[in-house]
Short mmCIF file of C-alpha atoms in Angstrom, two decimals:
data_model
loop_
_atom_site.label_atom_id
_atom_site.label_comp_id
_atom_site.label_asym_id
_atom_site.label_seq_id
_atom_site.Cartn_x
_atom_site.Cartn_y
_atom_site.Cartn_z
CA MET A 1 111.31 123.82 109.79
CA ARG A 2 110.35 122.04 113.44
CA ILE A 3 107.71 120.14 111.24
CA LYS A 4 110.41 118.94 108.98
CA ILE A 5 112.91 118.08 111.77
CA PHE A 6 110.32 116.17 113.59
CA ILE A 7 109.31 114.14 110.73
CA LEU A 8 112.86 113.27 109.72
CA ALA A 9 113.26 112.28 113.64
CA LEU A 10 110.20 110.05 113.43
CA PHE A 11 111.47 108.39 110.23
CA ILE A 12 114.88 107.67 111.80
CA SER A 13 113.07 106.39 115.02
CA LEU A 14 110.72 103.99 112.77
CA ASN A 15 114.03 102.64 111.00
CA LEU A 16 115.79 101.91 114.20
CA TRP A 17 112.51 100.30 115.84
CA ALA A 18 112.48 97.99 112.31
CA GLN A 19 116.09 97.08 112.69
CA LYS A 20 115.66 96.35 116.21
CA GLU A 21 112.54 94.29 116.16
CA GLY A 22 113.37 92.34 112.81
CA PHE A 23 111.71 91.65 109.65
CA VAL A 24 108.08 91.00 108.90
CA ILE A 25 107.13 88.99 105.17
CA ARG A 26 103.54 89.31 104.52
CA GLY A 27 102.37 87.37 101.60
CA TYR A 28 99.04 87.47 99.48
CA ILE A 29 98.57 84.88 96.73
CA PRO A 30 94.95 84.73 95.24
CA GLY A 31 93.70 81.37 95.44
CA MET A 32 96.60 79.55 97.53
CA PRO A 33 94.88 76.94 99.64
CA ASP A 34 94.93 76.49 103.18
CA GLY A 35 97.73 74.29 104.62
CA VAL A 36 100.23 75.43 101.62
CA LYS A 37 103.71 75.51 103.58
CA VAL A 38 105.90 78.45 103.54
CA THR A 39 109.82 78.20 104.51
CA LEU A 40 112.19 81.04 104.42
CA MET A 41 115.75 79.13 103.78
CA GLU A 42 119.43 80.59 104.12
CA LYS A 43 121.11 80.61 100.72
CA GLU A 44 124.32 81.60 102.76
CA GLY A 45 126.12 80.14 105.63
CA LYS A 46 124.31 76.99 107.06
CA ARG A 47 121.62 76.94 104.49
CA SER A 48 119.31 76.37 107.32
CA THR A 49 115.35 77.15 108.00
CA LYS A 50 115.07 80.57 109.09
CA ALA A 51 111.48 80.81 109.40
CA GLU A 52 108.38 78.84 108.34
CA THR A 53 104.54 78.95 108.23
CA ILE A 54 101.09 77.76 106.76
CA VAL A 55 99.10 79.50 104.45
CA LYS A 56 95.72 80.73 105.80
CA ASP A 57 93.16 82.33 103.87
CA GLU A 58 95.36 82.94 100.97
CA ARG A 59 97.85 85.02 103.11
CA PHE A 60 101.11 84.40 105.27
CA GLU A 61 103.39 85.81 107.41
CA LEU A 62 107.09 85.14 108.45
CA LYS A 63 109.15 86.89 111.38
CA GLY A 64 112.36 86.95 112.32
CA ARG A 65 115.71 88.96 112.65
CA VAL A 66 118.95 89.16 110.65
CA GLU A 67 122.24 90.58 111.87
CA SER A 68 122.67 92.29 108.51
CA PRO A 69 120.90 91.83 105.05
CA GLN A 70 121.07 88.18 103.66
CA ALA A 71 120.24 85.94 100.75
CA PHE A 72 117.25 83.71 101.26
CA MET A 73 114.86 81.26 99.15
CA LEU A 74 111.42 81.42 99.77
CA ILE A 75 109.89 78.09 99.03
CA THR A 76 106.46 76.97 99.24
CA ASN A 77 104.84 73.55 98.65
CA ASN A 78 101.60 72.17 98.66
CA MET A 79 102.98 68.62 99.82
CA GLU A 80 101.24 68.41 103.11
CA ILE A 81 97.58 68.97 101.53
CA GLN A 82 98.18 67.01 98.54
CA THR A 83 98.81 63.80 100.49
CA LYS A 84 95.16 64.14 101.69
CA ASN A 85 93.79 65.20 98.19
CA PRO A 86 95.77 62.57 95.76
CA GLY A 87 94.08 64.26 92.78
CA MET A 88 95.79 67.57 93.52
CA LYS A 89 98.64 68.41 91.41
CA ILE A 90 102.07 68.85 93.59
CA LYS A 91 103.38 72.35 93.44
CA TRP A 92 106.71 74.00 94.51
CA THR A 93 108.02 77.57 94.09
CA TYR A 94 111.18 78.94 94.58
CA THR A 95 112.03 82.66 94.91
CA ASP A 96 115.25 84.44 95.63
CA LEU A 97 115.19 87.27 97.97
CA PHE A 98 117.44 89.53 100.25
CA VAL A 99 115.98 89.96 103.74
CA GLU A 100 116.73 92.81 105.96
CA ASN A 101 114.97 94.17 109.10
CA THR A 102 112.17 95.59 107.59
CA GLU A 103 108.41 94.85 106.22
CA ILE A 104 108.63 92.76 103.00
CA SER A 105 105.65 92.10 100.72
CA ILE A 106 105.16 89.11 98.79
CA THR A 107 102.69 88.64 95.83
CA SER A 108 101.84 87.04 92.59
CA GLY A 109 99.11 86.04 90.23
CA ALA A 110 96.78 83.37 90.70
CA TYR A 111 98.15 80.25 92.43
CA SER A 112 96.65 78.14 89.94
CA GLU A 113 99.22 79.80 87.21
CA LEU A 114 102.35 79.11 89.32
CA ASP A 115 104.56 76.47 88.46
CA SER A 116 108.25 75.77 90.12
CA LYS A 117 109.97 78.21 87.58
CA SER A 118 107.70 81.01 88.79
CA LYS A 119 108.89 83.77 90.86
CA LEU A 120 106.70 85.71 93.45
CA GLN A 121 106.98 89.28 93.53
CA VAL A 122 109.07 90.69 96.26
CA LYS A 123 109.12 94.33 97.62
CA GLY A 124 110.83 96.01 100.60
CA GLY A 125 114.37 96.69 101.45
CA GLN A 126 116.96 98.46 99.81
CA ALA A 127 119.25 95.33 99.46
CA HIS A 128 116.22 93.25 97.57
CA GLN A 129 115.85 96.27 95.29
CA ASP A 130 119.61 96.20 94.58
CA TYR A 131 119.58 92.37 93.88
CA GLU A 132 116.42 92.49 91.86
CA GLU A 133 117.97 95.17 89.56
CA PHE A 134 121.24 92.71 89.19
CA MET A 135 118.97 89.66 88.56
CA ASN A 136 117.59 91.31 85.59
CA MET A 137 120.93 92.27 84.03
CA LYS A 138 121.96 90.74 80.92
CA GLY A 139 125.47 89.80 79.89
CA SER A 140 128.43 87.68 80.68
CA ASN A 141 129.85 90.45 82.71
CA ARG A 142 126.85 91.35 84.54
CA GLU A 143 128.52 90.69 87.95
CA TRP A 144 131.23 92.95 87.10
CA ASP A 145 128.92 95.82 85.70
CA PHE A 146 126.61 95.73 88.51
CA ILE A 147 129.69 96.01 91.15
CA HIS A 148 131.10 98.98 89.17
CA SER A 149 127.97 100.61 89.08
CA HIS A 150 126.89 100.16 92.92
CA PRO A 151 130.38 100.48 94.72
CA ARG A 152 128.56 100.38 98.27
CA SER A 153 125.64 97.94 97.63
CA VAL A 154 125.47 94.57 100.02
CA VAL A 155 124.81 92.91 96.78
CA SER A 156 128.10 93.80 95.11
CA VAL A 157 129.91 92.64 98.27
CA MET A 158 128.14 89.41 97.92
CA LEU A 159 129.10 89.09 94.07
CA ALA A 160 132.69 90.15 94.50
CA ASN A 161 133.25 87.33 97.70
CA GLY A 162 131.66 84.80 95.19
CA LEU A 163 134.34 85.88 92.12
CA LEU A 164 137.06 85.58 94.81
CA GLU A 165 136.32 81.94 95.47
CA ARG A 166 138.47 79.14 94.07
CA GLY A 167 141.98 80.60 93.66
CA TYR A 168 143.49 80.91 90.45
CA ASN A 169 140.83 82.04 88.47
CA LEU A 170 141.01 85.61 88.33
CA THR A 171 144.13 87.86 86.78
CA LYS A 172 145.81 90.46 89.14
CA GLU A 173 144.35 93.26 87.31
CA GLN A 174 140.60 91.54 88.13
CA VAL A 175 141.40 91.31 91.75
CA GLU A 176 142.58 95.00 92.08
CA THR A 177 139.47 95.91 89.92
CA LEU A 178 137.39 94.39 92.85
CA GLU A 179 139.42 96.00 95.39
CA ASN A 180 139.11 99.42 93.85
CA ASN A 181 135.71 99.38 92.91
CA ILE A 182 133.90 98.53 96.15
CA ILE A 183 134.81 101.03 98.71
CA GLY A 184 132.48 100.28 101.58
CA CYS A 185 129.18 98.43 102.80
CA PRO A 186 127.44 100.36 105.42
CA CYS A 187 124.69 97.85 106.11
CA ASP A 188 126.94 94.93 106.60
CA THR A 189 130.34 95.64 107.88
CA ALA A 190 131.06 92.06 108.54
CA ARG A 191 130.51 91.05 105.04
CA TYR A 192 132.65 93.88 103.88
CA ASN A 193 135.50 92.90 106.29
CA GLU A 194 135.37 89.37 104.86
CA PHE A 195 135.67 90.94 101.27
CA LYS A 196 138.86 92.72 102.33
CA LYS A 197 140.24 89.44 103.70
CA ARG A 198 139.18 87.47 100.81
CA VAL A 199 140.91 90.15 98.31
CA ALA A 200 144.35 89.78 100.44
CA LEU A 201 144.14 86.20 99.98
CA ALA A 202 142.92 86.31 96.18
CA LYS A 203 146.37 88.45 95.72
CA GLN A 204 148.40 85.28 96.07
CA THR A 205 146.49 83.32 93.85
CA THR A 206 146.03 85.08 90.69
CA VAL A 207 146.40 83.46 87.37
CA GLY A 208 149.98 82.94 86.65
CA ALA A 209 151.28 82.92 90.61
CA ALA A 210 153.37 80.70 92.00
CA LEU A 211 151.97 77.35 93.34
CA LEU A 212 150.95 77.99 97.16
CA ASP A 213 151.83 74.75 99.31
CA LEU A 214 149.60 72.73 101.14
CA ASP A 215 150.14 69.90 103.73
CA LEU A 216 149.58 66.39 102.41
CA THR A 217 149.93 62.72 103.41
CA ASP A 218 151.04 60.23 101.02
CA ILE A 219 149.97 56.42 100.76
CA ASP A 220 152.71 55.27 102.96
CA ASN A 221 151.42 57.94 105.77
CA ARG A 222 154.32 60.26 105.40
CA GLN A 223 153.80 63.94 105.78
CA VAL A 224 154.58 65.57 102.30
CA GLN A 225 154.31 69.22 100.83
CA LEU A 226 152.30 69.82 97.75
CA VAL A 227 155.23 71.91 96.02
CA ASP A 228 157.59 68.92 96.92
CA VAL A 229 155.29 66.31 94.99
CA VAL A 230 154.17 68.18 91.96
CA PRO A 231 156.68 67.23 89.11
CA LYS A 232 158.98 70.00 87.69
CA GLY A 233 159.86 70.64 84.06
CA LYS A 234 156.19 69.34 82.71
CA TYR A 235 152.63 70.57 82.74
CA VAL A 236 150.69 69.03 85.67
CA LEU A 237 147.08 68.67 86.23
CA ILE A 238 146.21 68.52 90.02
CA ASP A 239 143.04 66.77 90.48
CA PHE A 240 141.43 67.85 93.66
CA TRP A 241 138.53 65.58 94.61
CA ALA A 242 136.80 63.50 97.35
CA SER A 243 135.65 59.88 97.92
CA TRP A 244 132.04 61.25 98.28
CA CYS A 245 132.20 63.50 95.33
CA GLY A 246 130.46 61.65 92.44
CA MET A 247 131.34 64.28 89.72
CA CYS A 248 135.05 63.92 90.68
CA ILE A 249 134.76 60.08 90.29
CA HIS A 250 132.91 60.56 87.00
CA SER A 251 135.63 62.66 85.44
CA MET A 252 138.35 60.54 86.01
CA PRO A 253 138.57 58.43 83.20
CA GLU A 254 138.40 61.41 81.06
CA VAL A 255 141.58 62.70 83.02
CA LYS A 256 143.07 59.33 82.44
CA LYS A 257 142.51 59.54 78.67
CA LEU A 258 143.95 63.36 78.63
CA ALA A 259 147.31 62.09 80.26
CA GLU A 260 147.40 59.44 77.80
CA GLU A 261 146.98 61.49 74.91
CA TYR A 262 149.93 63.86 76.30
CA SER A 263 152.02 61.05 77.55
CA GLY A 264 155.52 62.56 78.45
CA GLN A 265 154.32 66.05 78.56
CA LEU A 266 151.54 66.25 81.18
CA GLU A 267 151.75 64.80 84.55
CA VAL A 268 148.80 64.16 86.73
CA ILE A 269 148.61 64.04 90.50
CA ALA A 270 145.27 63.34 92.43
CA VAL A 271 144.75 65.02 96.18
CA SER A 272 141.71 64.16 98.25
CA CYS A 273 140.01 66.33 100.50
CA ASP A 274 138.85 63.30 102.48
CA LYS A 275 138.86 64.12 106.41
CA LYS A 276 138.76 60.29 107.11
CA GLN A 277 141.96 58.11 105.43
CA GLU A 278 139.59 55.14 105.61
CA ALA A 279 137.13 56.55 103.17
CA TRP A 280 140.20 57.78 101.07
CA ARG A 281 142.08 54.71 100.86
CA LYS A 282 138.51 52.45 100.17
CA ALA A 283 137.99 55.06 97.30
CA MET A 284 141.51 54.71 95.74
CA GLU A 285 141.26 50.84 95.68
CA ARG A 286 137.62 51.18 94.06
CA ILE A 287 138.34 53.80 91.12
CA LYS A 288 141.64 52.77 90.40
CA PHE A 289 143.25 55.96 89.37
CA PRO A 290 146.51 55.23 87.97
CA PHE A 291 148.46 58.41 89.27
CA PRO A 292 150.28 59.45 92.46
CA HIS A 293 147.70 60.02 95.40
CA TYR A 294 148.05 62.16 98.44
CA VAL A 295 145.11 63.41 101.07
CA MET A 296 145.17 66.68 102.76
CA THR A 297 146.18 67.15 106.51
CA GLU A 298 143.70 68.90 108.52
CA LYS A 299 145.96 71.85 108.16
CA GLY A 300 146.00 71.33 104.40
CA PHE A 301 142.50 70.79 104.50
CA ASN A 302 141.52 74.34 106.04
CA ASP A 303 144.46 76.01 103.62
CA PHE A 304 142.45 74.53 100.76
CA TYR A 305 138.95 75.48 101.64
CA TYR A 306 139.54 78.88 103.49
CA ASN A 307 143.18 80.14 104.42
CA LYS A 308 144.68 80.10 100.87
CA TYR A 309 142.83 78.57 97.93
CA GLN A 310 139.41 79.55 98.87
CA VAL A 311 137.66 76.48 97.35
CA ARG A 312 134.85 76.90 99.58
CA ASN A 313 132.36 75.41 97.51
CA GLY A 314 134.12 72.09 97.22
CA VAL A 315 135.38 69.83 94.49
CA PRO A 316 136.26 69.00 91.74
CA TYR A 317 138.69 71.49 91.33
CA TYR A 318 141.56 71.38 89.02
CA MET A 319 144.79 73.06 88.95
CA LEU A 320 147.06 73.39 85.76
CA VAL A 321 150.67 74.12 86.78
CA ALA A 322 153.38 75.09 84.22
CA PRO A 323 156.79 73.61 83.80
CA ASP A 324 158.02 76.39 85.70
CA GLY A 325 155.90 75.78 88.84
CA THR A 326 153.54 78.94 88.19
CA VAL A 327 149.77 78.11 87.90
CA LEU A 328 148.15 78.67 84.57
CA CYS A 329 144.86 78.58 85.71
CA ALA A 330 142.04 76.62 87.66
CA PRO A 331 140.12 75.02 85.15
CA HIS A 332 136.15 74.62 85.63
CA SER A 333 136.20 71.19 83.71
CA VAL A 334 138.37 68.72 82.10
CA SER A 335 137.45 69.72 78.58
CA GLN A 336 138.77 73.11 79.56
CA VAL A 337 142.05 71.56 80.65
CA ARG A 338 141.95 69.76 77.10
CA GLN A 339 141.55 73.19 75.33
CA ILE A 340 144.31 74.83 77.19
CA LEU A 341 146.74 71.94 76.65
CA ALA A 342 145.85 72.22 72.80
CA GLU A 343 146.88 76.15 72.85
CA VAL A 344 149.84 75.75 75.17
CA LEU A 345 151.31 72.31 73.47
CA LYS A 346 150.46 73.26 69.90
#
Protein backbone atom coordinates (compact mmCIF):
# COMPACT_ATOMS: atom_id res chain seq x y z
CA MET A 1 0.00 0.00 0.00
CA ARG A 2 2.83 2.37 0.95
CA ILE A 3 4.57 1.60 -2.33
CA LYS A 4 1.44 2.53 -4.32
CA ILE A 5 1.10 5.81 -2.40
CA PHE A 6 4.79 6.55 -2.99
CA ILE A 7 4.50 5.90 -6.74
CA LEU A 8 1.39 8.08 -6.96
CA ALA A 9 3.10 10.88 -5.04
CA LEU A 10 6.15 10.60 -7.30
CA PHE A 11 3.99 10.78 -10.41
CA ILE A 12 2.18 13.87 -9.15
CA SER A 13 5.49 15.50 -8.21
CA LEU A 14 6.99 14.86 -11.63
CA ASN A 15 3.88 16.20 -13.32
CA LEU A 16 3.94 19.37 -11.19
CA TRP A 17 7.64 19.75 -11.89
CA ALA A 18 7.06 19.48 -15.65
CA GLN A 19 4.29 22.07 -15.51
CA LYS A 20 6.54 24.43 -13.58
CA GLU A 21 9.61 23.91 -15.72
CA GLY A 22 7.83 24.06 -19.09
CA PHE A 23 7.87 21.98 -22.26
CA VAL A 24 10.68 20.21 -24.07
CA ILE A 25 10.19 19.26 -27.73
CA ARG A 26 12.75 16.78 -29.03
CA GLY A 27 12.85 15.88 -32.69
CA TYR A 28 14.62 13.24 -34.73
CA ILE A 29 14.29 13.24 -38.53
CA PRO A 30 16.54 10.72 -40.34
CA GLY A 31 18.58 12.45 -43.03
CA MET A 32 17.69 16.00 -41.96
CA PRO A 33 20.85 18.02 -42.67
CA ASP A 34 22.63 20.23 -40.17
CA GLY A 35 21.48 23.84 -40.38
CA VAL A 36 17.78 23.28 -41.02
CA LYS A 37 15.83 25.87 -39.02
CA VAL A 38 13.02 24.70 -36.73
CA THR A 39 10.48 27.26 -35.55
CA LEU A 40 7.61 26.91 -33.08
CA MET A 41 5.04 29.57 -34.01
CA GLU A 42 1.84 30.46 -32.18
CA LYS A 43 -1.43 29.80 -34.00
CA GLU A 44 -3.41 31.80 -31.46
CA GLY A 45 -3.04 35.34 -30.16
CA LYS A 46 -0.16 37.34 -31.64
CA ARG A 47 1.10 34.41 -33.76
CA SER A 48 4.66 35.15 -32.70
CA THR A 49 7.64 32.81 -32.56
CA LYS A 50 7.77 30.90 -29.27
CA ALA A 51 11.06 29.05 -29.80
CA GLU A 52 13.58 28.44 -32.56
CA THR A 53 16.61 26.24 -33.07
CA ILE A 54 18.90 24.66 -35.68
CA VAL A 55 19.16 20.95 -36.51
CA LYS A 56 22.36 19.17 -35.53
CA ASP A 57 23.05 15.49 -36.24
CA GLU A 58 19.45 14.95 -37.45
CA ARG A 59 18.07 16.16 -34.11
CA PHE A 60 16.66 19.31 -32.59
CA GLU A 61 15.34 20.49 -29.25
CA LEU A 62 13.00 23.34 -28.35
CA LYS A 63 12.27 24.54 -24.84
CA GLY A 64 9.82 27.00 -23.37
CA ARG A 65 6.81 27.38 -21.18
CA VAL A 66 3.10 27.96 -21.78
CA GLU A 67 0.59 29.20 -19.25
CA SER A 68 -1.93 26.69 -20.58
CA PRO A 69 -2.21 24.26 -23.52
CA GLN A 70 -1.88 26.21 -26.74
CA ALA A 71 -2.06 25.57 -30.50
CA PHE A 72 1.19 25.99 -32.40
CA MET A 73 2.69 25.25 -35.79
CA LEU A 74 6.09 23.58 -36.03
CA ILE A 75 7.87 24.81 -39.15
CA THR A 76 11.10 23.48 -40.65
CA ASN A 77 12.95 25.05 -43.56
CA ASN A 78 16.34 24.68 -45.22
CA MET A 79 16.56 28.20 -46.67
CA GLU A 80 19.80 29.05 -44.82
CA ILE A 81 21.72 26.08 -46.15
CA GLN A 82 20.05 26.20 -49.57
CA THR A 83 21.59 29.62 -50.25
CA LYS A 84 25.01 28.04 -49.80
CA ASN A 85 24.04 25.01 -51.90
CA PRO A 86 22.05 26.32 -54.92
CA GLY A 87 21.51 22.80 -56.23
CA MET A 88 19.59 21.83 -53.09
CA LYS A 89 15.80 21.84 -53.34
CA ILE A 90 14.05 24.31 -51.02
CA LYS A 91 11.99 22.39 -48.48
CA TRP A 92 9.48 23.54 -45.86
CA THR A 93 7.28 21.45 -43.57
CA TYR A 94 4.31 22.60 -41.47
CA THR A 95 2.94 20.56 -38.59
CA ASP A 96 0.09 21.59 -36.28
CA LEU A 97 0.40 20.61 -32.64
CA PHE A 98 -0.94 21.42 -29.21
CA VAL A 99 1.77 22.21 -26.68
CA GLU A 100 1.53 21.88 -22.93
CA ASN A 101 4.25 21.80 -20.29
CA THR A 102 5.46 18.26 -20.81
CA GLU A 103 7.90 16.29 -22.96
CA ILE A 104 6.96 16.07 -26.64
CA SER A 105 8.63 14.00 -29.35
CA ILE A 106 8.71 14.74 -33.08
CA THR A 107 9.55 12.02 -35.58
CA SER A 108 9.03 11.15 -39.24
CA GLY A 109 10.34 9.04 -42.04
CA ALA A 110 13.37 10.04 -44.07
CA TYR A 111 13.84 13.78 -44.64
CA SER A 112 14.27 13.15 -48.35
CA GLU A 113 10.67 11.93 -48.53
CA LEU A 114 9.16 15.03 -46.89
CA ASP A 115 7.49 17.94 -48.67
CA SER A 116 5.29 20.90 -47.73
CA LYS A 117 2.26 18.61 -47.32
CA SER A 118 4.03 16.20 -44.99
CA LYS A 119 3.03 16.16 -41.32
CA LEU A 120 5.59 15.16 -38.72
CA GLN A 121 4.50 12.71 -36.03
CA VAL A 122 3.85 14.30 -32.64
CA LYS A 123 3.61 12.44 -29.33
CA GLY A 124 3.17 13.92 -25.88
CA GLY A 125 0.42 15.52 -23.82
CA GLN A 126 -3.32 14.97 -23.56
CA ALA A 127 -4.10 18.17 -25.43
CA HIS A 128 -2.29 17.07 -28.57
CA GLN A 129 -3.73 13.59 -28.32
CA ASP A 130 -7.21 15.15 -28.38
CA TYR A 131 -6.24 17.46 -31.22
CA GLU A 132 -4.91 14.60 -33.32
CA GLU A 133 -8.12 12.66 -32.72
CA PHE A 134 -10.12 15.65 -33.93
CA MET A 135 -7.95 16.12 -37.03
CA ASN A 136 -8.50 12.48 -37.98
CA MET A 137 -12.28 12.79 -37.80
CA LYS A 138 -14.30 13.05 -41.01
CA GLY A 139 -17.48 14.85 -41.92
CA SER A 140 -18.77 18.41 -42.10
CA ASN A 141 -19.98 18.28 -38.48
CA ARG A 142 -16.76 17.01 -36.97
CA GLU A 143 -16.36 20.06 -34.69
CA TRP A 144 -19.81 19.46 -33.19
CA ASP A 145 -19.22 15.71 -32.92
CA PHE A 146 -15.89 16.18 -31.16
CA ILE A 147 -17.27 18.75 -28.73
CA HIS A 148 -20.16 16.43 -27.86
CA SER A 149 -17.83 13.50 -27.09
CA HIS A 150 -15.12 15.57 -25.30
CA PRO A 151 -16.97 17.98 -22.98
CA ARG A 152 -13.87 18.87 -20.91
CA SER A 153 -11.18 18.98 -23.60
CA VAL A 154 -9.23 22.17 -24.24
CA VAL A 155 -9.58 21.35 -27.96
CA SER A 156 -13.38 21.39 -27.61
CA VAL A 157 -13.25 24.83 -26.03
CA MET A 158 -10.95 26.09 -28.79
CA LEU A 159 -13.31 24.75 -31.46
CA ALA A 160 -16.36 26.21 -29.71
CA ASN A 161 -14.74 29.63 -29.43
CA GLY A 162 -14.12 29.50 -33.17
CA LEU A 163 -17.72 28.54 -33.92
CA LEU A 164 -18.95 31.44 -31.79
CA GLU A 165 -17.04 33.99 -33.86
CA ARG A 166 -18.71 36.14 -36.51
CA GLY A 167 -22.17 36.89 -35.14
CA TYR A 168 -25.45 35.87 -36.80
CA ASN A 169 -24.00 32.58 -38.06
CA LEU A 170 -25.43 30.25 -35.39
CA THR A 171 -29.01 29.55 -34.41
CA LYS A 172 -30.24 29.96 -30.85
CA GLU A 173 -30.34 26.17 -30.52
CA GLN A 174 -26.72 25.82 -31.70
CA VAL A 175 -25.46 28.34 -29.16
CA GLU A 176 -27.38 26.55 -26.40
CA THR A 177 -25.92 23.23 -27.54
CA LEU A 178 -22.39 24.56 -27.16
CA GLU A 179 -23.21 26.03 -23.77
CA ASN A 180 -24.70 22.75 -22.52
CA ASN A 181 -22.10 20.40 -24.03
CA ILE A 182 -18.95 22.03 -22.68
CA ILE A 183 -18.95 21.59 -18.93
CA GLY A 184 -15.44 22.75 -18.04
CA CYS A 185 -11.77 22.84 -18.95
CA PRO A 186 -9.60 22.05 -15.91
CA CYS A 187 -6.32 22.57 -17.77
CA ASP A 188 -7.23 26.03 -19.13
CA THR A 189 -9.68 27.99 -17.01
CA ALA A 190 -8.87 31.24 -18.84
CA ARG A 191 -9.94 29.73 -22.17
CA TYR A 192 -13.08 28.35 -20.58
CA ASN A 193 -13.95 31.75 -19.09
CA GLU A 194 -13.49 33.27 -22.55
CA PHE A 195 -15.86 30.63 -23.89
CA LYS A 196 -18.55 31.61 -21.37
CA LYS A 197 -18.11 35.26 -22.33
CA ARG A 198 -18.46 34.45 -26.04
CA VAL A 199 -21.58 32.37 -25.41
CA ALA A 200 -23.22 35.30 -23.63
CA LEU A 201 -22.42 37.60 -26.57
CA ALA A 202 -23.48 35.03 -29.18
CA LYS A 203 -26.92 34.72 -27.60
CA GLN A 204 -27.56 38.28 -28.76
CA THR A 205 -26.47 37.64 -32.35
CA THR A 206 -28.18 34.40 -33.33
CA VAL A 207 -29.81 33.92 -36.72
CA GLY A 208 -33.06 35.88 -36.77
CA ALA A 209 -32.16 38.15 -33.83
CA ALA A 210 -32.49 41.93 -33.93
CA LEU A 211 -29.68 43.97 -35.45
CA LEU A 212 -27.28 45.17 -32.76
CA ASP A 213 -26.22 48.79 -33.00
CA LEU A 214 -22.78 50.15 -33.90
CA ASP A 215 -21.42 53.68 -33.59
CA LEU A 216 -20.52 55.02 -37.03
CA THR A 217 -19.39 58.21 -38.77
CA ASP A 218 -20.84 59.27 -42.13
CA ILE A 219 -19.03 60.95 -45.02
CA ASP A 220 -19.87 64.39 -43.56
CA ASN A 221 -18.13 63.41 -40.32
CA ARG A 222 -21.37 63.17 -38.35
CA GLN A 223 -21.78 60.40 -35.79
CA VAL A 224 -24.69 58.11 -36.61
CA GLN A 225 -26.02 54.73 -35.46
CA LEU A 226 -26.14 51.63 -37.62
CA VAL A 227 -29.75 50.83 -36.70
CA ASP A 228 -30.77 54.31 -37.86
CA VAL A 229 -29.04 54.22 -41.27
CA VAL A 230 -30.28 50.75 -42.27
CA PRO A 231 -33.30 51.31 -44.56
CA LYS A 232 -36.59 49.93 -43.27
CA GLY A 233 -39.07 47.80 -45.18
CA LYS A 234 -36.55 46.24 -47.58
CA TYR A 235 -33.85 43.64 -47.54
CA VAL A 236 -30.51 45.27 -46.76
CA LEU A 237 -27.03 43.94 -47.37
CA ILE A 238 -24.45 45.48 -45.05
CA ASP A 239 -21.02 45.16 -46.63
CA PHE A 240 -18.32 45.46 -43.95
CA TRP A 241 -14.96 46.17 -45.56
CA ALA A 242 -11.62 48.01 -45.20
CA SER A 243 -9.27 49.89 -47.50
CA TRP A 244 -6.55 47.29 -46.91
CA CYS A 245 -8.81 44.29 -47.64
CA GLY A 246 -8.19 43.08 -51.19
CA MET A 247 -10.93 40.43 -51.00
CA CYS A 248 -13.47 43.06 -49.94
CA ILE A 249 -12.69 45.36 -52.85
CA HIS A 250 -12.50 42.48 -55.31
CA SER A 251 -16.06 41.43 -54.39
CA MET A 252 -17.62 44.90 -54.68
CA PRO A 253 -18.44 44.70 -58.41
CA GLU A 254 -20.38 41.51 -57.67
CA VAL A 255 -22.27 43.29 -54.86
CA LYS A 256 -23.08 46.15 -57.24
CA LYS A 257 -24.37 43.71 -59.84
CA LEU A 258 -26.52 41.98 -57.21
CA ALA A 259 -28.06 45.31 -56.15
CA GLU A 260 -28.91 46.10 -59.78
CA GLU A 261 -30.57 42.72 -60.26
CA TYR A 262 -32.73 43.23 -57.16
CA SER A 263 -33.31 46.94 -57.63
CA GLY A 264 -36.23 48.12 -55.51
CA GLN A 265 -36.02 45.04 -53.28
CA LEU A 266 -32.46 45.19 -51.98
CA GLU A 267 -30.52 48.09 -50.51
CA VAL A 268 -26.78 48.07 -49.84
CA ILE A 269 -24.75 50.08 -47.35
CA ALA A 270 -20.98 49.93 -46.91
CA VAL A 271 -19.37 50.11 -43.48
CA SER A 272 -15.60 50.39 -43.18
CA CYS A 273 -13.54 49.22 -40.22
CA ASP A 274 -10.60 51.46 -41.15
CA LYS A 275 -9.05 53.12 -38.13
CA LYS A 276 -7.80 56.06 -40.19
CA GLN A 277 -10.43 58.14 -41.97
CA GLU A 278 -7.92 59.31 -44.55
CA ALA A 279 -7.37 55.75 -45.77
CA TRP A 280 -11.14 55.18 -45.85
CA ARG A 281 -11.84 58.34 -47.86
CA LYS A 282 -9.05 57.67 -50.36
CA ALA A 283 -10.33 54.14 -50.88
CA MET A 284 -13.89 55.40 -51.46
CA GLU A 285 -12.61 57.73 -54.16
CA ARG A 286 -10.67 54.95 -55.79
CA ILE A 287 -13.22 52.13 -55.80
CA LYS A 288 -16.35 54.17 -56.69
CA PHE A 289 -18.72 51.86 -54.80
CA PRO A 290 -22.10 53.60 -55.42
CA PHE A 291 -23.79 53.08 -52.04
CA PRO A 292 -24.04 54.96 -48.73
CA HIS A 293 -20.71 54.82 -46.91
CA TYR A 294 -19.90 54.86 -43.20
CA VAL A 295 -16.85 54.17 -41.05
CA MET A 296 -16.76 52.77 -37.52
CA THR A 297 -15.83 54.92 -34.56
CA GLU A 298 -13.32 53.50 -32.10
CA LYS A 299 -16.20 52.16 -30.00
CA GLY A 300 -17.91 50.80 -33.09
CA PHE A 301 -14.69 49.06 -34.09
CA ASN A 302 -14.35 47.37 -30.68
CA ASP A 303 -18.01 46.34 -30.69
CA PHE A 304 -17.69 44.94 -34.20
CA TYR A 305 -14.59 42.88 -33.51
CA TYR A 306 -14.96 41.91 -29.86
CA ASN A 307 -17.89 43.18 -27.77
CA LYS A 308 -20.92 42.50 -29.97
CA TYR A 309 -20.42 40.87 -33.37
CA GLN A 310 -17.19 38.99 -32.50
CA VAL A 311 -15.85 39.32 -36.06
CA ARG A 312 -12.40 38.53 -34.77
CA ASN A 313 -10.78 37.29 -37.95
CA GLY A 314 -11.75 40.33 -39.98
CA VAL A 315 -13.45 41.37 -43.16
CA PRO A 316 -15.06 40.84 -45.61
CA TYR A 317 -18.14 40.29 -43.50
CA TYR A 318 -21.68 40.47 -44.86
CA MET A 319 -24.94 40.81 -43.01
CA LEU A 320 -28.36 40.37 -44.60
CA VAL A 321 -31.11 42.26 -42.78
CA ALA A 322 -34.79 41.48 -43.29
CA PRO A 323 -37.46 44.17 -43.84
CA ASP A 324 -38.52 43.86 -40.17
CA GLY A 325 -35.02 44.71 -38.93
CA THR A 326 -34.00 41.22 -37.89
CA VAL A 327 -30.85 39.63 -39.30
CA LEU A 328 -31.41 36.68 -41.60
CA CYS A 329 -27.79 35.60 -41.35
CA ALA A 330 -24.18 36.59 -42.00
CA PRO A 331 -23.46 35.03 -45.43
CA HIS A 332 -19.93 33.86 -46.09
CA SER A 333 -19.81 35.28 -49.62
CA VAL A 334 -21.69 37.34 -52.17
CA SER A 335 -22.69 34.13 -53.96
CA GLN A 336 -24.37 32.92 -50.77
CA VAL A 337 -26.21 36.25 -50.52
CA ARG A 338 -27.49 35.63 -54.03
CA GLN A 339 -28.73 32.16 -53.10
CA ILE A 340 -30.58 33.45 -50.06
CA LEU A 341 -32.21 36.30 -51.96
CA ALA A 342 -33.31 33.92 -54.70
CA GLU A 343 -35.09 31.90 -52.02
CA VAL A 344 -36.72 34.70 -49.98
CA LEU A 345 -37.69 36.82 -52.99
CA LYS A 346 -38.93 34.07 -55.29
